[in-house]
Amino acid sequence: MPRIGHQRIETDRRGNNRPSDLIVLDDRMEAELAHLQTLDLDGLRARWRSALGRMAPAHLSKPLLLRILSYRLQAECFGDLDPATVRLLDRVAREKGKSQAASVPLGDRDAVKPGAVLVREWEGQFHRVMALADGYAWNGSTYQSLSQVARAITGTRWNGPRFFGLRAKSGGRGASV
């Protein structure tokens, strides 16, 4: 097995190289997630109490308890949301309660990093586009811009970042949720 520094590298199910300590952590998390799915409502409430040190709210359903416990487990293993994201989500939740739609700032189109995959449904078909260091790959071809990809998909001229949801339709720099 190849080594990088002091960490042993293994290949996961998808063929990606990963440090072995992450694989062990991932395997333990997956086993715990599988176990959570076998628990009934009382079992999930007991797990909640042991994990969080308090009683589960009585109004939470089994599916919601399962989702919350699963999220907490994954956050413990791989890290929780960063403070800036928590603040953004709190702000969006407050704005959503006050108005029809809250504005969420979107990243700059240059923020699409190589390796990112953009997915867009067009006329009932899903299209996956991968960002490369020097363009975008779609359907076995490489394009210099997202607009070229959008035109290849639709047959008409489109603003590529808008077509892929990276720019708001109004021309502003945010999207409504």
mmCIF file with all atom_site columns, C-alpha atoms in Angstrom:
data_model
loop_
_atom_site.group_PDB
_atom_site.id
_atom_site.type_symbol
_atom_site.label_atom_id
_atom_site.label_alt_id
_atom_site.label_comp_id
_atom_site.label_asym_id
_atom_site.label_entity_id
_atom_site.label_seq_id
_atom_site.pdbx_PDB_ins_code
_atom_site.Cartn_x
_atom_site.Cartn_y
_atom_site.Cartn_z
_atom_site.occupancy
_atom_site.B_iso_or_equiv
_atom_site.pdbx_formal_charge
_atom_site.auth_seq_id
_atom_site.auth_comp_id
_atom_site.auth_asym_id
_atom_site.auth_atom_id
_atom_site.pdbx_PDB_model_num
ATOM 1   C CA . MET A 1 1   ? 0.000   0.000  0.000   1.00 0.00 ? 1   MET A CA 1
ATOM 2   C CA . PRO A 1 2   ? 1.401   3.466  -0.842  1.00 0.00 ? 2   PRO A CA 1
ATOM 3   C CA . ARG A 1 3   ? 2.308   5.804  1.995   1.00 0.00 ? 3   ARG A CA 1
ATOM 4   C CA . ILE A 1 4   ? 2.188   9.600  2.155   1.00 0.00 ? 4   ILE A CA 1
ATOM 5   C CA . GLY A 1 5   ? 4.199   10.944 5.061   1.00 0.00 ? 5   GLY A CA 1
ATOM 6   C CA . HIS A 1 6   ? 3.248   8.838  8.049   1.00 0.00 ? 6   HIS A CA 1
ATOM 7   C CA . GLN A 1 7   ? -0.280  8.020  6.878   1.00 0.00 ? 7   GLN A CA 1
ATOM 8   C CA . ARG A 1 8   ? -1.096  4.815  5.092   1.00 0.00 ? 8   ARG A CA 1
ATOM 9   C CA . ILE A 1 9   ? -3.172  5.365  1.950   1.00 0.00 ? 9   ILE A CA 1
ATOM 10  C CA . GLU A 1 10  ? -5.946  2.985  0.907   1.00 0.00 ? 10  GLU A CA 1
ATOM 11  C CA . THR A 1 11  ? -8.472  3.014  -1.875  1.00 0.00 ? 11  THR A CA 1
ATOM 12  C CA . ASP A 1 12  ? -12.141 3.392  -0.937  1.00 0.00 ? 12  ASP A CA 1
ATOM 13  C CA . ARG A 1 13  ? -15.171 1.841  -2.666  1.00 0.00 ? 13  ARG A CA 1
ATOM 14  C CA . ARG A 1 14  ? -15.152 4.552  -5.331  1.00 0.00 ? 14  ARG A CA 1
ATOM 15  C CA . GLY A 1 15  ? -11.469 4.053  -6.177  1.00 0.00 ? 15  GLY A CA 1
ATOM 16  C CA . ASN A 1 16  ? -10.329 7.239  -4.410  1.00 0.00 ? 16  ASN A CA 1
ATOM 17  C CA . ASN A 1 17  ? -7.164  7.243  -2.322  1.00 0.00 ? 17  ASN A CA 1
ATOM 18  C CA . ARG A 1 18  ? -7.850  8.117  1.310   1.00 0.00 ? 18  ARG A CA 1
ATOM 19  C CA . PRO A 1 19  ? -5.797  7.998  4.524   1.00 0.00 ? 19  PRO A CA 1
ATOM 20  C CA . SER A 1 20  ? -6.584  4.766  6.399   1.00 0.00 ? 20  SER A CA 1
ATOM 21  C CA . ASP A 1 21  ? -7.629  6.612  9.570   1.00 0.00 ? 21  ASP A CA 1
ATOM 22  C CA . LEU A 1 22  ? -10.405 8.310  7.573   1.00 0.00 ? 22  LEU A CA 1
ATOM 23  C CA . ILE A 1 23  ? -11.504 4.975  6.141   1.00 0.00 ? 23  ILE A CA 1
ATOM 24  C CA . VAL A 1 24  ? -11.776 3.460  9.625   1.00 0.00 ? 24  VAL A CA 1
ATOM 25  C CA . LEU A 1 25  ? -13.710 6.519  10.838  1.00 0.00 ? 25  LEU A CA 1
ATOM 26  C CA . ASP A 1 26  ? -15.961 6.376  7.770   1.00 0.00 ? 26  ASP A CA 1
ATOM 27  C CA . ASP A 1 27  ? -16.592 2.647  8.245   1.00 0.00 ? 27  ASP A CA 1
ATOM 28  C CA . ARG A 1 28  ? -17.496 3.148  11.913  1.00 0.00 ? 28  ARG A CA 1
ATOM 29  C CA . MET A 1 29  ? -19.820 6.010  11.018  1.00 0.00 ? 29  MET A CA 1
ATOM 30  C CA . GLU A 1 30  ? -21.527 3.956  8.312   1.00 0.00 ? 30  GLU A CA 1
ATOM 31  C CA . ALA A 1 31  ? -21.996 1.066  10.750  1.00 0.00 ? 31  ALA A CA 1
ATOM 32  C CA . GLU A 1 32  ? -23.554 3.440  13.300  1.00 0.00 ? 32  GLU A CA 1
ATOM 33  C CA . LEU A 1 33  ? -25.800 4.997  10.635  1.00 0.00 ? 33  LEU A CA 1
ATOM 34  C CA . ALA A 1 34  ? -26.958 1.507  9.623   1.00 0.00 ? 34  ALA A CA 1
ATOM 35  C CA . HIS A 1 35  ? -27.639 0.693  13.286  1.00 0.00 ? 35  HIS A CA 1
ATOM 36  C CA . LEU A 1 36  ? -29.666 3.895  13.742  1.00 0.00 ? 36  LEU A CA 1
ATOM 37  C CA . GLN A 1 37  ? -31.916 2.882  10.855  1.00 0.00 ? 37  GLN A CA 1
ATOM 38  C CA . THR A 1 38  ? -32.816 -0.364 12.630  1.00 0.00 ? 38  THR A CA 1
ATOM 39  C CA . LEU A 1 39  ? -33.994 1.397  15.812  1.00 0.00 ? 39  LEU A CA 1
ATOM 40  C CA . ASP A 1 40  ? -37.636 2.052  16.604  1.00 0.00 ? 40  ASP A CA 1
ATOM 41  C CA . LEU A 1 41  ? -38.871 5.373  18.009  1.00 0.00 ? 41  LEU A CA 1
ATOM 42  C CA . ASP A 1 42  ? -38.019 4.438  21.619  1.00 0.00 ? 42  ASP A CA 1
ATOM 43  C CA . GLY A 1 43  ? -34.554 3.259  20.551  1.00 0.00 ? 43  GLY A CA 1
ATOM 44  C CA . LEU A 1 44  ? -33.898 6.544  18.724  1.00 0.00 ? 44  LEU A CA 1
ATOM 45  C CA . ARG A 1 45  ? -35.025 8.517  21.788  1.00 0.00 ? 45  ARG A CA 1
ATOM 46  C CA . ALA A 1 46  ? -32.664 6.459  23.976  1.00 0.00 ? 46  ALA A CA 1
ATOM 47  C CA . ARG A 1 47  ? -29.818 7.069  21.519  1.00 0.00 ? 47  ARG A CA 1
ATOM 48  C CA . TRP A 1 48  ? -30.635 10.791 21.554  1.00 0.00 ? 48  TRP A CA 1
ATOM 49  C CA . ARG A 1 49  ? -30.408 10.843 25.349  1.00 0.00 ? 49  ARG A CA 1
ATOM 50  C CA . SER A 1 50  ? -27.069 9.022  25.388  1.00 0.00 ? 50  SER A CA 1
ATOM 51  C CA . ALA A 1 51  ? -25.610 11.139 22.585  1.00 0.00 ? 51  ALA A CA 1
ATOM 52  C CA . LEU A 1 52  ? -26.915 14.573 23.589  1.00 0.00 ? 52  LEU A CA 1
ATOM 53  C CA . GLY A 1 53  ? -27.362 14.161 27.338  1.00 0.00 ? 53  GLY A CA 1
ATOM 54  C CA . ARG A 1 54  ? -31.026 15.185 27.405  1.00 0.00 ? 54  ARG A CA 1
ATOM 55  C CA . MET A 1 55  ? -34.443 13.870 26.460  1.00 0.00 ? 55  MET A CA 1
ATOM 56  C CA . ALA A 1 56  ? -35.484 14.081 22.831  1.00 0.00 ? 56  ALA A CA 1
ATOM 57  C CA . PRO A 1 57  ? -38.326 16.545 22.217  1.00 0.00 ? 57  PRO A CA 1
ATOM 58  C CA . ALA A 1 58  ? -41.563 14.566 22.379  1.00 0.00 ? 58  ALA A CA 1
ATOM 59  C CA . HIS A 1 59  ? -42.956 16.041 19.156  1.00 0.00 ? 59  HIS A CA 1
ATOM 60  C CA . LEU A 1 60  ? -40.118 14.760 16.940  1.00 0.00 ? 60  LEU A CA 1
ATOM 61  C CA . SER A 1 61  ? -41.113 11.908 14.654  1.00 0.00 ? 61  SER A CA 1
ATOM 62  C CA . LYS A 1 62  ? -38.995 8.824  14.003  1.00 0.00 ? 62  LYS A CA 1
ATOM 63  C CA . PRO A 1 63  ? -37.784 10.039 10.579  1.00 0.00 ? 63  PRO A CA 1
ATOM 64  C CA . LEU A 1 64  ? -36.805 13.439 11.994  1.00 0.00 ? 64  LEU A CA 1
ATOM 65  C CA . LEU A 1 65  ? -35.008 11.900 14.992  1.00 0.00 ? 65  LEU A CA 1
ATOM 66  C CA . LEU A 1 66  ? -33.121 9.638  12.610  1.00 0.00 ? 66  LEU A CA 1
ATOM 67  C CA . ARG A 1 67  ? -32.092 12.566 10.408  1.00 0.00 ? 67  ARG A CA 1
ATOM 68  C CA . ILE A 1 68  ? -30.950 14.710 13.328  1.00 0.00 ? 68  ILE A CA 1
ATOM 69  C CA . LEU A 1 69  ? -28.961 11.899 14.938  1.00 0.00 ? 69  LEU A CA 1
ATOM 70  C CA . SER A 1 70  ? -27.415 11.009 11.572  1.00 0.00 ? 70  SER A CA 1
ATOM 71  C CA . TYR A 1 71  ? -26.409 14.630 10.999  1.00 0.00 ? 71  TYR A CA 1
ATOM 72  C CA . ARG A 1 72  ? -24.880 14.894 14.494  1.00 0.00 ? 72  ARG A CA 1
ATOM 73  C CA . LEU A 1 73  ? -22.910 11.684 13.945  1.00 0.00 ? 73  LEU A CA 1
ATOM 74  C CA . GLN A 1 74  ? -21.535 12.889 10.615  1.00 0.00 ? 74  GLN A CA 1
ATOM 75  C CA . ALA A 1 75  ? -20.710 16.304 12.106  1.00 0.00 ? 75  ALA A CA 1
ATOM 76  C CA . GLU A 1 76  ? -18.754 14.599 14.897  1.00 0.00 ? 76  GLU A CA 1
ATOM 77  C CA . CYS A 1 77  ? -16.815 12.475 12.417  1.00 0.00 ? 77  CYS A CA 1
ATOM 78  C CA . PHE A 1 78  ? -16.127 14.999 9.665   1.00 0.00 ? 78  PHE A CA 1
ATOM 79  C CA . GLY A 1 79  ? -16.774 18.397 11.223  1.00 0.00 ? 79  GLY A CA 1
ATOM 80  C CA . ASP A 1 80  ? -19.796 20.643 11.532  1.00 0.00 ? 80  ASP A CA 1
ATOM 81  C CA . LEU A 1 81  ? -20.717 23.796 9.650   1.00 0.00 ? 81  LEU A CA 1
ATOM 82  C CA . ASP A 1 82  ? -18.276 26.666 9.945   1.00 0.00 ? 82  ASP A CA 1
ATOM 83  C CA . PRO A 1 83  ? -19.448 29.777 11.886  1.00 0.00 ? 83  PRO A CA 1
ATOM 84  C CA . ALA A 1 84  ? -19.910 31.877 8.738   1.00 0.00 ? 84  ALA A CA 1
ATOM 85  C CA . THR A 1 85  ? -22.282 29.290 7.252   1.00 0.00 ? 85  THR A CA 1
ATOM 86  C CA . VAL A 1 86  ? -24.245 29.074 10.509  1.00 0.00 ? 86  VAL A CA 1
ATOM 87  C CA . ARG A 1 87  ? -24.644 32.874 10.511  1.00 0.00 ? 87  ARG A CA 1
ATOM 88  C CA . LEU A 1 88  ? -25.762 32.849 6.868   1.00 0.00 ? 88  LEU A CA 1
ATOM 89  C CA . LEU A 1 89  ? -28.356 30.131 7.507   1.00 0.00 ? 89  LEU A CA 1
ATOM 90  C CA . ASP A 1 90  ? -29.641 31.964 10.599  1.00 0.00 ? 90  ASP A CA 1
ATOM 91  C CA . ARG A 1 91  ? -29.982 35.175 8.582   1.00 0.00 ? 91  ARG A CA 1
ATOM 92  C CA . VAL A 1 92  ? -31.803 33.413 5.752   1.00 0.00 ? 92  VAL A CA 1
ATOM 93  C CA . ALA A 1 93  ? -34.192 31.790 8.246   1.00 0.00 ? 93  ALA A CA 1
ATOM 94  C CA . ARG A 1 94  ? -34.947 35.166 9.873   1.00 0.00 ? 94  ARG A CA 1
ATOM 95  C CA . GLU A 1 95  ? -35.499 36.881 6.483   1.00 0.00 ? 95  GLU A CA 1
ATOM 96  C CA . LYS A 1 96  ? -37.644 34.028 5.199   1.00 0.00 ? 96  LYS A CA 1
ATOM 97  C CA . GLY A 1 97  ? -40.005 34.531 8.129   1.00 0.00 ? 97  GLY A CA 1
ATOM 98  C CA . LYS A 1 98  ? -40.369 38.253 7.349   1.00 0.00 ? 98  LYS A CA 1
ATOM 99  C CA . SER A 1 99  ? -40.806 38.265 3.585   1.00 0.00 ? 99  SER A CA 1
ATOM 100 C CA . GLN A 1 100 ? -41.709 36.186 0.566   1.00 0.00 ? 100 GLN A CA 1
ATOM 101 C CA . ALA A 1 101 ? -38.155 35.166 -0.300  1.00 0.00 ? 101 ALA A CA 1
ATOM 102 C CA . ALA A 1 102 ? -34.775 35.567 1.342   1.00 0.00 ? 102 ALA A CA 1
ATOM 103 C CA . SER A 1 103 ? -31.758 36.573 -0.726  1.00 0.00 ? 103 SER A CA 1
ATOM 104 C CA . VAL A 1 104 ? -28.802 34.221 -0.624  1.00 0.00 ? 104 VAL A CA 1
ATOM 105 C CA . PRO A 1 105 ? -25.532 35.565 -2.000  1.00 0.00 ? 105 PRO A CA 1
ATOM 106 C CA . LEU A 1 106 ? -24.039 33.299 -4.619  1.00 0.00 ? 106 LEU A CA 1
ATOM 107 C CA . GLY A 1 107 ? -20.353 32.890 -5.207  1.00 0.00 ? 107 GLY A CA 1
ATOM 108 C CA . ASP A 1 108 ? -18.582 34.467 -8.115  1.00 0.00 ? 108 ASP A CA 1
ATOM 109 C CA . ARG A 1 109 ? -18.604 32.373 -11.273 1.00 0.00 ? 109 ARG A CA 1
ATOM 110 C CA . ASP A 1 110 ? -14.811 32.253 -11.044 1.00 0.00 ? 110 ASP A CA 1
ATOM 111 C CA . ALA A 1 111 ? -15.283 30.433 -7.741  1.00 0.00 ? 111 ALA A CA 1
ATOM 112 C CA . VAL A 1 112 ? -16.152 27.208 -9.592  1.00 0.00 ? 112 VAL A CA 1
ATOM 113 C CA . LYS A 1 113 ? -13.053 25.191 -8.825  1.00 0.00 ? 113 LYS A CA 1
ATOM 114 C CA . PRO A 1 114 ? -11.586 22.505 -11.076 1.00 0.00 ? 114 PRO A CA 1
ATOM 115 C CA . GLY A 1 115 ? -13.227 19.200 -10.258 1.00 0.00 ? 115 GLY A CA 1
ATOM 116 C CA . ALA A 1 116 ? -16.585 20.746 -9.361  1.00 0.00 ? 116 ALA A CA 1
ATOM 117 C CA . VAL A 1 117 ? -19.539 19.121 -11.091 1.00 0.00 ? 117 VAL A CA 1
ATOM 118 C CA . LEU A 1 118 ? -22.481 21.266 -12.150 1.00 0.00 ? 118 LEU A CA 1
ATOM 119 C CA . VAL A 1 119 ? -25.779 19.504 -12.768 1.00 0.00 ? 119 VAL A CA 1
ATOM 120 C CA . ARG A 1 120 ? -28.648 20.992 -14.772 1.00 0.00 ? 120 ARG A CA 1
ATOM 121 C CA . GLU A 1 121 ? -31.892 19.419 -15.897 1.00 0.00 ? 121 GLU A CA 1
ATOM 122 C CA . TRP A 1 122 ? -32.951 20.446 -19.393 1.00 0.00 ? 122 TRP A CA 1
ATOM 123 C CA . GLU A 1 123 ? -36.053 19.063 -21.090 1.00 0.00 ? 123 GLU A CA 1
ATOM 124 C CA . GLY A 1 124 ? -36.242 16.095 -18.720 1.00 0.00 ? 124 GLY A CA 1
ATOM 125 C CA . GLN A 1 125 ? -32.592 15.122 -19.077 1.00 0.00 ? 125 GLN A CA 1
ATOM 126 C CA . PHE A 1 126 ? -29.858 15.734 -16.511 1.00 0.00 ? 126 PHE A CA 1
ATOM 127 C CA . HIS A 1 127 ? -26.585 17.181 -17.771 1.00 0.00 ? 127 HIS A CA 1
ATOM 128 C CA . ARG A 1 128 ? -23.373 16.933 -15.718 1.00 0.00 ? 128 ARG A CA 1
ATOM 129 C CA . VAL A 1 129 ? -20.580 19.387 -16.469 1.00 0.00 ? 129 VAL A CA 1
ATOM 130 C CA . MET A 1 130 ? -17.175 19.145 -14.805 1.00 0.00 ? 130 MET A CA 1
ATOM 131 C CA . ALA A 1 131 ? -15.085 22.255 -14.251 1.00 0.00 ? 131 ALA A CA 1
ATOM 132 C CA . LEU A 1 132 ? -11.529 21.835 -15.490 1.00 0.00 ? 132 LEU A CA 1
ATOM 133 C CA . ALA A 1 133 ? -8.496  24.035 -14.950 1.00 0.00 ? 133 ALA A CA 1
ATOM 134 C CA . ASP A 1 134 ? -8.860  25.345 -18.502 1.00 0.00 ? 134 ASP A CA 1
ATOM 135 C CA . GLY A 1 135 ? -12.590 25.032 -19.256 1.00 0.00 ? 135 GLY A CA 1
ATOM 136 C CA . TYR A 1 136 ? -15.523 22.673 -18.818 1.00 0.00 ? 136 TYR A CA 1
ATOM 137 C CA . ALA A 1 137 ? -16.112 19.065 -19.864 1.00 0.00 ? 137 ALA A CA 1
ATOM 138 C CA . TRP A 1 138 ? -19.516 17.889 -21.038 1.00 0.00 ? 138 TRP A CA 1
ATOM 139 C CA . ASN A 1 139 ? -20.606 14.913 -23.094 1.00 0.00 ? 139 ASN A CA 1
ATOM 140 C CA . GLY A 1 140 ? -17.056 13.935 -24.050 1.00 0.00 ? 140 GLY A CA 1
ATOM 141 C CA . SER A 1 141 ? -16.027 17.406 -25.243 1.00 0.00 ? 141 SER A CA 1
ATOM 142 C CA . THR A 1 142 ? -14.191 20.322 -23.656 1.00 0.00 ? 142 THR A CA 1
ATOM 143 C CA . TYR A 1 143 ? -15.543 23.885 -23.819 1.00 0.00 ? 143 TYR A CA 1
ATOM 144 C CA . GLN A 1 144 ? -13.875 27.179 -22.913 1.00 0.00 ? 144 GLN A CA 1
ATOM 145 C CA . SER A 1 145 ? -16.937 28.621 -21.126 1.00 0.00 ? 145 SER A CA 1
ATOM 146 C CA . LEU A 1 146 ? -20.173 27.628 -19.453 1.00 0.00 ? 146 LEU A CA 1
ATOM 147 C CA . SER A 1 147 ? -22.028 29.642 -22.086 1.00 0.00 ? 147 SER A CA 1
ATOM 148 C CA . GLN A 1 148 ? -20.635 27.358 -24.785 1.00 0.00 ? 148 GLN A CA 1
ATOM 149 C CA . VAL A 1 149 ? -21.812 24.320 -22.822 1.00 0.00 ? 149 VAL A CA 1
ATOM 150 C CA . ALA A 1 150 ? -25.275 25.843 -22.327 1.00 0.00 ? 150 ALA A CA 1
ATOM 151 C CA . ARG A 1 151 ? -25.527 26.552 -26.049 1.00 0.00 ? 151 ARG A CA 1
ATOM 152 C CA . ALA A 1 152 ? -24.491 22.973 -26.884 1.00 0.00 ? 152 ALA A CA 1
ATOM 153 C CA . ILE A 1 153 ? -27.171 21.635 -24.543 1.00 0.00 ? 153 ILE A CA 1
ATOM 154 C CA . THR A 1 154 ? -30.021 23.932 -25.584 1.00 0.00 ? 154 THR A CA 1
ATOM 155 C CA . GLY A 1 155 ? -29.168 24.943 -29.138 1.00 0.00 ? 155 GLY A CA 1
ATOM 156 C CA . THR A 1 156 ? -29.751 28.596 -28.201 1.00 0.00 ? 156 THR A CA 1
ATOM 157 C CA . ARG A 1 157 ? -27.641 31.379 -26.724 1.00 0.00 ? 157 ARG A CA 1
ATOM 158 C CA . TRP A 1 158 ? -27.605 31.344 -22.929 1.00 0.00 ? 158 TRP A CA 1
ATOM 159 C CA . ASN A 1 159 ? -25.606 33.068 -20.229 1.00 0.00 ? 159 ASN A CA 1
ATOM 160 C CA . GLY A 1 160 ? -23.763 29.986 -18.935 1.00 0.00 ? 160 GLY A CA 1
ATOM 161 C CA . PRO A 1 161 ? -23.534 30.984 -15.260 1.00 0.00 ? 161 PRO A CA 1
ATOM 162 C CA . ARG A 1 162 ? -27.252 31.837 -15.295 1.00 0.00 ? 162 ARG A CA 1
ATOM 163 C CA . PHE A 1 163 ? -28.145 28.570 -17.051 1.00 0.00 ? 163 PHE A CA 1
ATOM 164 C CA . PHE A 1 164 ? -26.307 26.580 -14.369 1.00 0.00 ? 164 PHE A CA 1
ATOM 165 C CA . GLY A 1 165 ? -27.764 28.602 -11.480 1.00 0.00 ? 165 GLY A CA 1
ATOM 166 C CA . LEU A 1 166 ? -24.600 30.502 -10.602 1.00 0.00 ? 166 LEU A CA 1
ATOM 167 C CA . ARG A 1 167 ? -26.189 33.887 -11.296 1.00 0.00 ? 167 ARG A CA 1
ATOM 168 C CA . ALA A 1 168 ? -29.654 35.161 -10.423 1.00 0.00 ? 168 ALA A CA 1
ATOM 169 C CA . LYS A 1 169 ? -32.156 35.696 -13.254 1.00 0.00 ? 169 LYS A CA 1
ATOM 170 C CA . SER A 1 170 ? -32.617 39.341 -12.257 1.00 0.00 ? 170 SER A CA 1
ATOM 171 C CA . GLY A 1 171 ? -28.968 40.055 -13.015 1.00 0.00 ? 171 GLY A CA 1
ATOM 172 C CA . GLY A 1 172 ? -28.181 40.483 -9.293  1.00 0.00 ? 172 GLY A CA 1
ATOM 173 C CA . ARG A 1 173 ? -25.638 38.450 -7.387  1.00 0.00 ? 173 ARG A CA 1
ATOM 174 C CA . GLY A 1 174 ? -28.015 36.373 -5.314  1.00 0.00 ? 174 GLY A CA 1
ATOM 175 C CA . ALA A 1 175 ? -30.747 33.818 -5.627  1.00 0.00 ? 175 ALA A CA 1
ATOM 176 C CA . SER A 1 176 ? -34.058 33.656 -3.835  1.00 0.00 ? 176 SER A CA 1
ATOM 177 C CA . VAL A 1 177 ? -34.977 30.694 -1.694  1.00 0.00 ? 177 VAL A CA 1
#
